[in-house]
């Protein structure tokens, strides 16, 4: 089930353990989710996605990739239309 776009969800607890291998973007996103979960991460005509919702949906996608045995360093190709779902994946 692809996350087309969300219902509301509470801010998740931090799931990032910072170490040398943790991408800076992931650390920065985690910090924003913790401090401003309701702030707009994405806005488009007719819709909005908060940082908490983006975090939750990205986690759903990450879980799906892990179930498919994809992990850090694996290369994948995505063919998605432009829009919020592309940012989530």
Tab-separated table of C-alpha atoms in Angstrom:
chain	number	residue	atom	x	y	z
A	1	UNK	CA	0.000	0.000	0.000
A	2	UNK	CA	1.675	3.184	-1.167
A	3	UNK	CA	1.226	6.210	1.036
A	4	UNK	CA	-0.495	8.568	-1.364
A	5	UNK	CA	-1.186	11.020	1.322
A	6	UNK	CA	-1.945	10.996	4.951
A	7	UNK	CA	-4.275	11.389	7.767
A	8	UNK	CA	-2.842	13.114	10.799
A	9	UNK	CA	-0.450	11.393	13.119
A	10	UNK	CA	1.372	12.390	16.277
A	11	UNK	CA	5.063	13.215	16.193
A	12	UNK	CA	7.031	9.993	16.404
A	13	UNK	CA	9.701	9.498	18.978
A	14	UNK	CA	13.225	9.910	17.697
A	15	UNK	CA	14.381	6.813	15.838
A	16	UNK	CA	17.754	8.162	14.787
A	17	UNK	CA	20.909	7.149	16.567
A	18	UNK	CA	23.560	9.489	15.296
A	19	UNK	CA	26.855	7.985	14.237
A	20	UNK	CA	29.407	8.559	11.476
A	21	UNK	CA	27.277	6.579	8.997
A	22	UNK	CA	24.044	8.520	9.647
A	23	UNK	CA	23.334	10.921	6.776
A	24	UNK	CA	23.192	14.588	7.805
A	25	UNK	CA	19.783	14.975	6.140
A	26	UNK	CA	18.311	12.214	8.321
A	27	UNK	CA	19.698	13.821	11.477
A	28	UNK	CA	18.349	17.238	10.444
A	29	UNK	CA	14.905	15.840	9.571
A	30	UNK	CA	14.714	14.004	12.888
A	31	UNK	CA	15.535	17.246	14.730
A	32	UNK	CA	12.767	19.154	12.926
A	33	UNK	CA	10.252	16.361	13.570
A	34	UNK	CA	11.063	16.530	17.281
A	35	UNK	CA	10.910	20.326	17.566
A	36	UNK	CA	8.247	21.308	14.996
A	37	UNK	CA	6.206	18.208	14.084
A	38	UNK	CA	3.179	20.150	12.794
A	39	UNK	CA	5.202	22.497	10.567
A	40	UNK	CA	4.709	22.105	6.816
A	41	UNK	CA	7.341	19.906	5.206
A	42	UNK	CA	5.587	19.957	1.807
A	43	UNK	CA	2.797	22.105	0.425
A	44	UNK	CA	1.063	21.839	-2.937
A	45	UNK	CA	-2.172	23.147	-4.375
A	46	UNK	CA	-4.867	21.477	-2.323
A	47	UNK	CA	-2.639	19.763	0.205
A	48	UNK	CA	-0.045	19.877	2.915
A	49	UNK	CA	2.219	17.355	4.628
A	50	UNK	CA	3.646	18.031	8.089
A	51	UNK	CA	7.109	16.911	9.156
A	52	UNK	CA	5.525	14.318	11.484
A	53	UNK	CA	3.456	12.912	8.604
A	54	UNK	CA	6.483	12.891	6.285
A	55	UNK	CA	8.495	11.027	8.936
A	56	UNK	CA	5.732	8.458	9.454
A	57	UNK	CA	5.226	7.856	5.738
A	58	UNK	CA	8.965	7.640	5.085
A	59	UNK	CA	9.102	4.987	7.810
A	60	UNK	CA	6.351	3.026	6.045
A	61	UNK	CA	8.396	3.159	2.829
A	62	UNK	CA	11.616	2.181	4.630
A	63	UNK	CA	9.860	-0.808	6.194
A	64	UNK	CA	8.657	-1.889	2.754
A	65	UNK	CA	12.199	-1.625	1.315
A	66	UNK	CA	13.584	-3.654	4.254
A	67	UNK	CA	10.964	-6.376	3.703
A	68	UNK	CA	12.216	-6.538	0.111
A	69	UNK	CA	15.721	-7.023	1.515
A	70	UNK	CA	16.939	-3.609	0.389
A	71	UNK	CA	19.347	-1.828	2.670
A	72	UNK	CA	21.888	0.959	2.946
A	73	UNK	CA	24.066	1.133	-0.139
A	74	UNK	CA	21.625	-0.777	-2.369
A	75	UNK	CA	20.636	1.036	-5.533
A	76	UNK	CA	17.039	1.183	-6.639
A	77	UNK	CA	15.144	2.918	-9.406
A	78	UNK	CA	11.898	4.769	-8.838
A	79	UNK	CA	9.348	5.677	-11.472
A	80	UNK	CA	6.791	7.906	-9.814
A	81	UNK	CA	4.844	10.916	-11.000
A	82	UNK	CA	5.939	14.260	-9.608
A	83	UNK	CA	4.198	14.953	-6.353
A	84	UNK	CA	4.221	14.300	-2.610
A	85	UNK	CA	4.594	10.519	-2.952
A	86	UNK	CA	7.893	11.037	-4.764
A	87	UNK	CA	9.256	13.061	-1.840
A	88	UNK	CA	8.141	10.394	0.622
A	89	UNK	CA	9.835	7.528	-1.221
